[in-house]
Amino acid sequence: MSNEFKNQVKEQFGKAADGYVRDQGFAQGADLVEAAKLLQPTNDDILLDVACGGGHTALYFAPMVRSVVASDLTMQMLKKAQEYISDEGNVDNVTFREADAEDLPFPSGSFTVLTCRIAPHHFSDVPRALREFHRVLRRQGGRMVIIDTLLPEDPEIAEFCQTMEKMRDPTHVRAYTRREWTEMVENAGFKVIETKVFHKTHDFDSWARRAGLRGDAIKNLVQYFIKAPAKVHDYFQIETFAGEVESYTDRKILIYATRLDKK
């Protein structure tokens, strides 16, 4: 990840930190329930939450494990996450660390569990980040859940997805298909045990404003949604009323994988 791009990410999420922390869509969800079911965390586990954002995933798992390290590239986001966990959670086993997902500042084998939720589409080099995830997980018992936006297989729908994400947030790099995710995770030295797909409905206005959009930028994004082809409207279940977009539904992929030793 270039320094210029990292600085852009820090600026974007520093400004948007409050919105992400307060958004209850991150604090709960079927994806978190399924992640816990698959990871089966115990009080012997040491968990790293990469790109922790508002701290919701770290807080969700904290009561289930021995300790959690919540890491993020953006210091302002980390501060907001720390405030959120201090205010909302009755836990004292979460520590915070500024960290680049593609160059994690932790010794090899430091963690038994790793989570990374709704963040990799901002990484400029996902394969490098996955190699780092593999490195910091223990050889025995190391396991991981990644949750992120799923790129549609249909090229036209995928192009719409990529464009609208970038219109909303210029630090969006790209989403990936299920096949691409499986290949990248396996190439990093993991065994993919299971993948699942979840639908997530977004209130359009709060989704756009959380990323900092205002005025003409929101109007342009609204028009991009409204003028999209019918199959895009069908895929994203775009709901409109009186010339405005009320909501849309995208899909999130969950990848559960365990660490393998590279030969």
PDB file of C-alpha atoms in Angstrom, residues 1-14 72-75 98-105 122-125 128 170-171 173:
ATOM      1  CA  MET A   1       0.000   0.000   0.000  1.00  0.00           C
ATOM      2  CA  SER A   2       1.586   3.287  -1.098  1.00  0.00           C
ATOM      3  CA  ASN A   3       2.088   6.043   1.462  1.00  0.00           C
ATOM      4  CA  GLU A   4      -0.077   8.372  -0.628  1.00  0.00           C
ATOM      5  CA  PHE A   5      -2.971   5.927  -0.655  1.00  0.00           C
ATOM      6  CA  LYS A   6      -2.545   5.108   3.039  1.00  0.00           C
ATOM      7  CA  ASN A   7      -2.743   8.805   3.836  1.00  0.00           C
ATOM      8  CA  GLN A   8      -5.925   9.054   1.750  1.00  0.00           C
ATOM      9  CA  VAL A   9      -7.449   6.149   3.687  1.00  0.00           C
ATOM     10  CA  LYS A  10      -6.475   7.720   7.013  1.00  0.00           C
ATOM     11  CA  GLU A  11      -8.012  11.039   5.995  1.00  0.00           C
ATOM     12  CA  GLN A  12     -11.234   9.435   4.743  1.00  0.00           C
ATOM     13  CA  PHE A  13     -11.824   7.261   7.792  1.00  0.00           C
ATOM     14  CA  GLY A  14     -10.592   9.866  10.226  1.00  0.00           C
ATOM     15  CA  ASP A  72      -6.543  -0.223  12.355  1.00  0.00           C
ATOM     16  CA  LEU A  73      -4.569   1.959   9.971  1.00  0.00           C
ATOM     17  CA  THR A  74      -6.361   5.118  11.131  1.00  0.00           C
ATOM     18  CA  MET A  75      -5.520   6.400  14.597  1.00  0.00           C
ATOM     19  CA  GLU A  98      -2.203   1.192  14.893  1.00  0.00           C
ATOM     20  CA  ALA A  99      -1.356  -1.220  12.093  1.00  0.00           C
ATOM     21  CA  ASP A 100      -1.308  -1.601   8.320  1.00  0.00           C
ATOM     22  CA  ALA A 101      -3.029  -4.858   7.310  1.00  0.00           C
ATOM     23  CA  GLU A 102      -0.356  -5.420   4.682  1.00  0.00           C
ATOM     24  CA  ASP A 103       2.524  -5.022   7.147  1.00  0.00           C
ATOM     25  CA  LEU A 104       1.322  -6.154  10.562  1.00  0.00           C
ATOM     26  CA  PRO A 105       3.592  -5.155  13.486  1.00  0.00           C
ATOM     27  CA  HIS A 122      -9.986  -0.918   0.884  1.00  0.00           C
ATOM     28  CA  PHE A 123      -6.704  -2.889   0.719  1.00  0.00           C
ATOM     29  CA  SER A 124      -4.482  -2.162  -2.258  1.00  0.00           C
ATOM     30  CA  ASP A 125      -2.803  -5.587  -2.001  1.00  0.00           C
ATOM     31  CA  ARG A 128      -0.055  -9.468   0.712  1.00  0.00           C
ATOM     32  CA  PRO A 170     -12.630   6.957  -3.321  1.00  0.00           C
ATOM     33  CA  THR A 171     -10.643   4.663  -1.007  1.00  0.00           C
ATOM     34  CA  VAL A 173     -10.154  -0.422  -4.281  1.00  0.00           C
TER      35      VAL A 173
END
